Short mmCIF file of C-alpha atoms in Angstrom, two decimals:
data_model
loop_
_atom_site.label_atom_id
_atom_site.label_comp_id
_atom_site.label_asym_id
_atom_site.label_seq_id
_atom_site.Cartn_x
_atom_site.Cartn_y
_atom_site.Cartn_z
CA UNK A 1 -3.01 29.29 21.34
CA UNK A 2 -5.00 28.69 18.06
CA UNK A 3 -7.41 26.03 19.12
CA UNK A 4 -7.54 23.46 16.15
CA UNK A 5 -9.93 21.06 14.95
CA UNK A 6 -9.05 18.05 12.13
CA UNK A 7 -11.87 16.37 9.92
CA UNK A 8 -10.69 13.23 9.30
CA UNK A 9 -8.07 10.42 10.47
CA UNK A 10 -6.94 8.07 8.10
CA UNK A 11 -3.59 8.32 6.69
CA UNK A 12 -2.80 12.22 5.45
CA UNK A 13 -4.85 13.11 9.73
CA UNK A 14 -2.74 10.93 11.27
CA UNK A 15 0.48 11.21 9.41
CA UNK A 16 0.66 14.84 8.23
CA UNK A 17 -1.78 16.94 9.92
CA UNK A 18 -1.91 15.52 13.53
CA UNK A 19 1.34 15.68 14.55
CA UNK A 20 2.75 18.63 12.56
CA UNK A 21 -0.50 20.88 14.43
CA UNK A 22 0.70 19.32 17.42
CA UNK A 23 3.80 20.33 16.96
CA UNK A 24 3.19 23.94 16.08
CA UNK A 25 3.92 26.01 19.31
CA UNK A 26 0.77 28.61 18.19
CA UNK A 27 -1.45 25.73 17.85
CA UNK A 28 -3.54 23.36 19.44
CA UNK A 29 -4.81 19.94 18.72
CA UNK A 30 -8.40 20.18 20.30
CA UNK A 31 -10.38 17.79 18.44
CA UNK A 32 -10.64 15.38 15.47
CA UNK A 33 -13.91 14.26 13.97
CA UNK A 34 -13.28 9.82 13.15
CA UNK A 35 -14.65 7.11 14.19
CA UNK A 36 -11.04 5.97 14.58
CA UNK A 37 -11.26 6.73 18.44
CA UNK A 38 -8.80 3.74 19.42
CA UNK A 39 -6.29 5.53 16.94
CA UNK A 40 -6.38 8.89 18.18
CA UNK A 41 -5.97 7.77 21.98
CA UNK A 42 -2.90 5.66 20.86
CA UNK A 43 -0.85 8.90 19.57
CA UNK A 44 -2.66 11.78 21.13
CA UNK A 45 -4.43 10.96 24.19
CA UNK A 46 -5.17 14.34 25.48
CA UNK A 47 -7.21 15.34 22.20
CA UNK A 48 -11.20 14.90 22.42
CA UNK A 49 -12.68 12.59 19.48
CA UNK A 50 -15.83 14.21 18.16
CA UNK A 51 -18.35 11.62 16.36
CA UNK A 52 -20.37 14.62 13.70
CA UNK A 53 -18.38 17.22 11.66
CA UNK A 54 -21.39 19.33 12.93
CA UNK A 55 -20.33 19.30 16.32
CA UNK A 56 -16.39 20.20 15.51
CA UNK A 57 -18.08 23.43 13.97
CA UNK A 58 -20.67 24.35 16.59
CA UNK A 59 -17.58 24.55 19.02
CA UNK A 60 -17.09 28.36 19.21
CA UNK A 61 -14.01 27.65 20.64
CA UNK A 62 -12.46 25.95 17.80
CA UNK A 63 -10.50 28.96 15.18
CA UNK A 64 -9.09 26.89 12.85
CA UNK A 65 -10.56 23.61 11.03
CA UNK A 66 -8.18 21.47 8.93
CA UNK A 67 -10.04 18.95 6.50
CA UNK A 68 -8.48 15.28 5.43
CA UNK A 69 -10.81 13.42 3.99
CA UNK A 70 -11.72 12.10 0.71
CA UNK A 71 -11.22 14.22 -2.36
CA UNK A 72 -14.83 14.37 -3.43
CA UNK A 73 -15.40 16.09 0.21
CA UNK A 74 -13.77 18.64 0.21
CA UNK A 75 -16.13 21.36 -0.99
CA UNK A 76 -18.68 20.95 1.11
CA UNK A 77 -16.87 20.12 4.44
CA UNK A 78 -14.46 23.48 3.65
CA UNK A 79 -18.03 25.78 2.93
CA UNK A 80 -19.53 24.48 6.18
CA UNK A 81 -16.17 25.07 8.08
CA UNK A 82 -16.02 28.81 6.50
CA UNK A 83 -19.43 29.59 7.15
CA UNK A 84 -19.56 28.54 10.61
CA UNK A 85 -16.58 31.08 10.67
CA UNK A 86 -13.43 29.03 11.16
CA UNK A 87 -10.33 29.26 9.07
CA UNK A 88 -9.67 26.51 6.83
CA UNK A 89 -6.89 24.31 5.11
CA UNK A 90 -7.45 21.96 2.97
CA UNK A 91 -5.33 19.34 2.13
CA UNK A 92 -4.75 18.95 -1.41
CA UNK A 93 -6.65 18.71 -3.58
CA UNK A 94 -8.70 22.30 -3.00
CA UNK A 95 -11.62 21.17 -4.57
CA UNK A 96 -12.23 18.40 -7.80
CA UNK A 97 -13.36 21.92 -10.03
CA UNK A 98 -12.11 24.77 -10.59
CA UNK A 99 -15.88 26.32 -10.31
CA UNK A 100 -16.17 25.17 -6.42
CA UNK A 101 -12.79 26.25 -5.63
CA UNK A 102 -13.89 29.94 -6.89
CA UNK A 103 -16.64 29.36 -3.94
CA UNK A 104 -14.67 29.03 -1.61
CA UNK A 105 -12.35 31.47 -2.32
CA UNK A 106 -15.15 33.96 -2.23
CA UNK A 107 -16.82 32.63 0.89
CA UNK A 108 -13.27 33.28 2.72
CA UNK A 109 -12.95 36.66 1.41
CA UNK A 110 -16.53 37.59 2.84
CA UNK A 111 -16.16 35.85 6.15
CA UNK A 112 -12.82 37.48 6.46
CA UNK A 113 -10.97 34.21 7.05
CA UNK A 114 -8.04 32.58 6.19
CA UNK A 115 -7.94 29.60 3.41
CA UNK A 116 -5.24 27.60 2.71
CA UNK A 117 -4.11 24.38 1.08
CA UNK A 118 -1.98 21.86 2.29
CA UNK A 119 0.91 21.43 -0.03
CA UNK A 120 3.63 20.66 2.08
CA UNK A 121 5.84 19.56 -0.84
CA UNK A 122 7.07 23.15 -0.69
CA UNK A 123 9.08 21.50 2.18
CA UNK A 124 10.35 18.36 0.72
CA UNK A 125 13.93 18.31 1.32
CA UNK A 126 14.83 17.16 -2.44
CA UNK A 127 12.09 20.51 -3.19
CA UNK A 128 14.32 22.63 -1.08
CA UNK A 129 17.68 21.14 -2.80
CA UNK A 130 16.45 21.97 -6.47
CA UNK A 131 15.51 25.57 -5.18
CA UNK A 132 18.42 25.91 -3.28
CA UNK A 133 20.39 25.19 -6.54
CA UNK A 134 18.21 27.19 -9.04
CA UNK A 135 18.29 30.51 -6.60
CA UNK A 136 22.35 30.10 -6.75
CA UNK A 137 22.35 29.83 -11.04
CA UNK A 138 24.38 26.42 -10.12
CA UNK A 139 22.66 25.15 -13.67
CA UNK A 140 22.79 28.28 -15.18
CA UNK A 141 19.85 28.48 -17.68
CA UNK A 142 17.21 26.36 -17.42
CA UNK A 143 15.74 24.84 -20.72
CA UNK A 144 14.50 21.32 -19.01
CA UNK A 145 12.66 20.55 -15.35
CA UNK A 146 11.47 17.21 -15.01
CA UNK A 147 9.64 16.12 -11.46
CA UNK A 148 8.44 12.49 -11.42
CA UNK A 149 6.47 10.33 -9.13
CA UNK A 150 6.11 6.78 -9.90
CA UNK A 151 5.10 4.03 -8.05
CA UNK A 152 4.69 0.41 -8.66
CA UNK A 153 1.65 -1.11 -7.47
CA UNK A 154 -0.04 -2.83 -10.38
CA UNK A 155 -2.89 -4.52 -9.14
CA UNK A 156 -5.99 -2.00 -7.72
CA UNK A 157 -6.28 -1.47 -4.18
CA UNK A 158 -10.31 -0.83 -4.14
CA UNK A 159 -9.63 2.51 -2.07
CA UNK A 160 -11.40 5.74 -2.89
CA UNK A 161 -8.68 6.83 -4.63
CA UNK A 162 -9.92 4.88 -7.93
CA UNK A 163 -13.51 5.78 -7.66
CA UNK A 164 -14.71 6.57 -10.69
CA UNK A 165 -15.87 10.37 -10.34
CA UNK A 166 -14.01 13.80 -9.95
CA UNK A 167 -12.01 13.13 -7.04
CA UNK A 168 -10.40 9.85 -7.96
CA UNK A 169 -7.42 9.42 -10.56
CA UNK A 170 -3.88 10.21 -9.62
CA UNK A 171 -3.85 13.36 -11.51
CA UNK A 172 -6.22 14.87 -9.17
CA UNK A 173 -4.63 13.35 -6.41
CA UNK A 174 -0.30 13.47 -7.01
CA UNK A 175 -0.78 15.80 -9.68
CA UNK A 176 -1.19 18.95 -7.37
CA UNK A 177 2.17 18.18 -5.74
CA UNK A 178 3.66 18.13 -8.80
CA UNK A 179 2.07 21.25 -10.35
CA UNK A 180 2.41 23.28 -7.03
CA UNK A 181 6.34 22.90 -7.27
CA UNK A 182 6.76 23.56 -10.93
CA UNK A 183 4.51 27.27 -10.07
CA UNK A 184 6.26 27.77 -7.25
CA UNK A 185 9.59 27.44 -9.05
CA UNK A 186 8.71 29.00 -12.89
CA UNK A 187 5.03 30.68 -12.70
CA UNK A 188 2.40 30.48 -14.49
CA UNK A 189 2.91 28.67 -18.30
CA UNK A 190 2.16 29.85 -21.80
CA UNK A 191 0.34 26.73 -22.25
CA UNK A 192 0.08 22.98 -21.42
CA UNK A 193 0.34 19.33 -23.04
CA UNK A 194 -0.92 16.60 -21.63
CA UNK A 195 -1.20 12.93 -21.78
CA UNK A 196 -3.77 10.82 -19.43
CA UNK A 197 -4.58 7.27 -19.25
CA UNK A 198 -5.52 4.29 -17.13
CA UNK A 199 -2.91 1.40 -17.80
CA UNK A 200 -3.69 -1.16 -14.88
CA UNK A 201 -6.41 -3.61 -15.72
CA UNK A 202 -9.61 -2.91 -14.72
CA UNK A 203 -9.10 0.82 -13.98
CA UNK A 204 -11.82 3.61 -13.71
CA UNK A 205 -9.78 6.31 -13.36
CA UNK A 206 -6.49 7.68 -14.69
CA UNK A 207 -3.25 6.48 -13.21
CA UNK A 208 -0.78 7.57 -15.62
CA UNK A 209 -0.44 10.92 -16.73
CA UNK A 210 2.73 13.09 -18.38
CA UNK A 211 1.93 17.02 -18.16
CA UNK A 212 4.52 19.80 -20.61
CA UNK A 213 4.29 23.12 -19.06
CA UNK A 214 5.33 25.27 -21.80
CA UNK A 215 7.84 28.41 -20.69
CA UNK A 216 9.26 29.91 -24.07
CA UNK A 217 12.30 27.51 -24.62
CA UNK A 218 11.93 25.96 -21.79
CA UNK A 219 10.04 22.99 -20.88
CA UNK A 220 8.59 21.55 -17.59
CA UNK A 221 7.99 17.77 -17.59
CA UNK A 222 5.24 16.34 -14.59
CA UNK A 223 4.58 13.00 -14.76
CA UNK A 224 3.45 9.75 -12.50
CA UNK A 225 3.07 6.40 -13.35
CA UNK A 226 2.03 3.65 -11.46
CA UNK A 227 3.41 0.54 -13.02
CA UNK A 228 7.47 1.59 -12.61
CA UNK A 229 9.34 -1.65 -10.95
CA UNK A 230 12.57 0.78 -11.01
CA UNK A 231 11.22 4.11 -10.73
CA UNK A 232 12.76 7.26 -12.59
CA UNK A 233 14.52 9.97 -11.11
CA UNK A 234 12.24 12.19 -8.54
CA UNK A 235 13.63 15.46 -9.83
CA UNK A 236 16.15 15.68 -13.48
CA UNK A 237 16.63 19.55 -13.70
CA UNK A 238 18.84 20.40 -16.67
CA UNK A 239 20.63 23.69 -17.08
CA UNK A 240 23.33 25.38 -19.92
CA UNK A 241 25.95 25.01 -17.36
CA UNK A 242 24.56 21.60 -15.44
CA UNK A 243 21.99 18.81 -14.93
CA UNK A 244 20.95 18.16 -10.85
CA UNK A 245 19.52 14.64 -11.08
CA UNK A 246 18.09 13.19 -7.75
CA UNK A 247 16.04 9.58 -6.90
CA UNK A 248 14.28 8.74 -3.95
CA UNK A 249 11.19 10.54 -2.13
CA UNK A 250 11.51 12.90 1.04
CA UNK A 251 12.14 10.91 4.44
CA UNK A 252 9.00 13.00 6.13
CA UNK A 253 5.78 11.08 5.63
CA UNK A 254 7.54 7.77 6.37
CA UNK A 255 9.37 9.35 9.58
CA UNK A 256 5.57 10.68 10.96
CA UNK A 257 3.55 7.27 9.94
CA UNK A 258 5.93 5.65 11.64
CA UNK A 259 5.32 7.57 14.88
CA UNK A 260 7.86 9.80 14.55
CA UNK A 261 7.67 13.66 16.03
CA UNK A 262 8.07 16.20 13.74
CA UNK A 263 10.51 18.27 16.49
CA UNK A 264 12.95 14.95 16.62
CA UNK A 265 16.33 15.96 16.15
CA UNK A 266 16.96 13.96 12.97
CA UNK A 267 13.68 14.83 11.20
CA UNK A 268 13.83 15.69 7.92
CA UNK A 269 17.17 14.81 7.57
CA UNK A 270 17.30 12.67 4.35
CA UNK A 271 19.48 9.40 4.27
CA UNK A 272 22.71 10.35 2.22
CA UNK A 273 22.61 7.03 -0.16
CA UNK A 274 19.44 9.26 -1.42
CA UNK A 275 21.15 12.75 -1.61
CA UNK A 276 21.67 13.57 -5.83
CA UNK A 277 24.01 14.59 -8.13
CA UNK A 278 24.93 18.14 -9.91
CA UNK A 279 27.10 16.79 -13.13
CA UNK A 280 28.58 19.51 -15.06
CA UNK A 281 28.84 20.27 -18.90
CA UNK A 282 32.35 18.45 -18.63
CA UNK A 283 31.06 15.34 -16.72
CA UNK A 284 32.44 16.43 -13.46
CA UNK A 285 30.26 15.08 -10.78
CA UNK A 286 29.74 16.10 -7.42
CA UNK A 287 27.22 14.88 -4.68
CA UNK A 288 24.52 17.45 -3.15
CA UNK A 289 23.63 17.22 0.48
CA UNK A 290 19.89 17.91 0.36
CA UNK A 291 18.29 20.55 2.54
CA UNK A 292 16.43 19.25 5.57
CA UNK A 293 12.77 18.74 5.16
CA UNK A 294 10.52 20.59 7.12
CA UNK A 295 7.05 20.48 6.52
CA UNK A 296 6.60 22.14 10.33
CA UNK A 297 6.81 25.87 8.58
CA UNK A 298 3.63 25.58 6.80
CA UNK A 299 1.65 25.11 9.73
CA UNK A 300 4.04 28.04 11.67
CA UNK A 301 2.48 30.24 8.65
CA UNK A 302 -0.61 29.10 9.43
CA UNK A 303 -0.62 30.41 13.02
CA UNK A 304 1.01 33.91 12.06
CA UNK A 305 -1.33 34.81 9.22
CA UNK A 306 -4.44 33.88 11.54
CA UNK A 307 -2.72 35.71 14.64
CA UNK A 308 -1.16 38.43 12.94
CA UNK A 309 -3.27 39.18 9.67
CA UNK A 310 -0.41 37.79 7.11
CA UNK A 311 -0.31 35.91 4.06
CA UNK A 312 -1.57 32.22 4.03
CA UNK A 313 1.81 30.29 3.16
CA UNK A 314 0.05 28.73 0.56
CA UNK A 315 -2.81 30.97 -1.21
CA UNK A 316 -5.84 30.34 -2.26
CA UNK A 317 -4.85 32.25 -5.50
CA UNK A 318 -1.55 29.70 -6.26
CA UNK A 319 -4.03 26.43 -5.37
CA UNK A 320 -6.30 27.82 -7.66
CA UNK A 321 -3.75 28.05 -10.70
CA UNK A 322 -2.94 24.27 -9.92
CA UNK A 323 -6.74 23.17 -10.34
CA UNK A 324 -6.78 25.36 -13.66
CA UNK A 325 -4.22 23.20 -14.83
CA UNK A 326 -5.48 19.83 -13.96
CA UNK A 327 -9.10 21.04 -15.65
CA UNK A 328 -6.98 22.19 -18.76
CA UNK A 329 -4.84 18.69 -18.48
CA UNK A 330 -7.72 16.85 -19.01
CA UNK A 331 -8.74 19.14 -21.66
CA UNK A 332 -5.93 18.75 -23.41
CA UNK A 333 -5.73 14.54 -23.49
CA UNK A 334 -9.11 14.33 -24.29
CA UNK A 335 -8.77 16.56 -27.32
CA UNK A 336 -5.00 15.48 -28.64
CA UNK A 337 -3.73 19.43 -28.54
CA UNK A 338 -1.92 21.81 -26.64
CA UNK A 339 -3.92 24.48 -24.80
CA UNK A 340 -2.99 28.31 -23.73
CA UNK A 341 -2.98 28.56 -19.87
#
């Protein structure tokens, strides 16, 4: 057993990490640094509450340390982790700069430890469903990939999230989801077009952005928005033989706030009102059952690559790529142009 300590307990330690570590048969949920002691009892009970990060990484018997905290914190609680000798994941973002991100990536190498980032979108079910359907040629070529998040919450919320500073904005914050898929799926671009603003009044930070990942002909389209009363579709992949259109958000995050286990028969399983649509060039239409969720398998990875010397199932190298493209992003709506990647 990989003895495992968290950093952190608000919503992505309680809903995400928590109970998918706990859930991991290699691992083990030792300890989370909060001050949120009355929450951790309620849920996990057996798991000691630790009052200083400093104390999580004295504990020689802790391996691995995840980190879920604020954006802005993630350097320096991920350098501390890695030179106190633990391996690390981050959740997303890696870092708010490319340049600290490059630390860390170093530091792991010399430590001989593995780094990873948390982007468990690789196991949306929807994610899995557009794969699924691009690895059989179902849309034959594709010329246009479009992956949307919107939301619609108009008035600011005063969290962290819309501090002014590096790690607020949702481009920093959804846009790594977004990016992550769109590598995962297509590579690296030729170059990048973006377009970044704040639209809700009295906004310091961006909460609107629409990202073109150039690929030859074809054209990836990331984009969130968060004024959208009726948002658009999550995923709109378009192909020379068909067009997959899906709405609707993967069932996970709500299943594990809610309490849920991430071992329960039925999660993962997405509702089939939400499951999408391949329409053909001829208008045929035909619903697609989407792929069960499963955001489990990243932490499974986790445990072999520590235990058995693999590959991260996220690397450092592909999180890396994503913050290029957020830096160039910004680069790119500040100065009106496209940019080479």
């Amino acid at each position: 057993m990989i003895r495992t300590g968290l950093i952190g307990y608000g919503l992505g330690g309680m809903a995400f990490h928590a109970p998918l570590i706990h859930a991991a048969p290699d691992l083990e949920l030792a300890a989370i640094v909060t001050s949120r002691a009355d929450a951790v009892q309620e849920r996990h009970p057996q798991v000691s509450v630790v009052p200083e990060v400093a104390t999580l990484l004295a504990d020689p018997g802790i391996e691995l340390v995840t980190i879920s905290t604020p954006n802005d914190t993630h350097f320096p609680l991920a350098r501390a982790a890695l030179a106190a000798g633990k391996h690390v994941v981050i959740d997303k973002p890696f870092a708010t700069s490319v340049a600290e991100a490059e630390v860390l990536v170093a530091l792991a190498e010399a430590q001989g430890r593995v780094l990873s980032v948390f982007h468990n979108r690789r196991w949306d079910s929807d994610f899995l469903t557009v794969r699924k359907l691009l690895d059989q040629g179902a849309l034959g070529e594709i010329t246009l990939y479009e992956a949307r998040w919107d939301r619609f919450r108009p008035a600011l919320r005063g969290n962290w999230h819309e501090d002014a500073g590096p790690g607020g904005g949702v481009l920093i914050d959804l846009g790594p989801h977004l990016i992550d898929q769109a590598l995962a799926l297509f590579g690296p671009p030729q170059s990048i077009t973006a377009d970044i603003a704040a639209q809700r009044e009295g906004s310091q930070v961006d909460d609107y952005f629409e990202l073109t990942l150039h690929y030859g002909r074809m054209r990836a389209v990331l984009s969130s928005a968060s004024i959208v009363p009726a948002p658009r579709p999550r995923f709109a992949v378009h192909g020379t033989k068909a067009s997959f259109v899906k709405h609707g958000l993967d069932p996970q995050e709500v299943q594990l706030r809610d309490g849920g286990r991430a071992d329960a028969p039925g999660h993962g399983v997405e509702d089939p009102a939400q499951h999408g649509a391949l329409i053909g060039a001829d208008g045929t239409r035909r619903t697609v059952v989407s792929e069960r969720g499963d955001y489990r398998r990243f932490y499974a990875g986790i445990a072999q690559a520590i235990g058995e010397g693999g590959v991260a199932p996220v690397s450092p190298a592909d999180a890396l790529a994503g913050l290029r493209i957020v830096e160039l992003a910004r680069q790119s709506a500040r100065e009106g142009r496209s940019l080479p990647f």
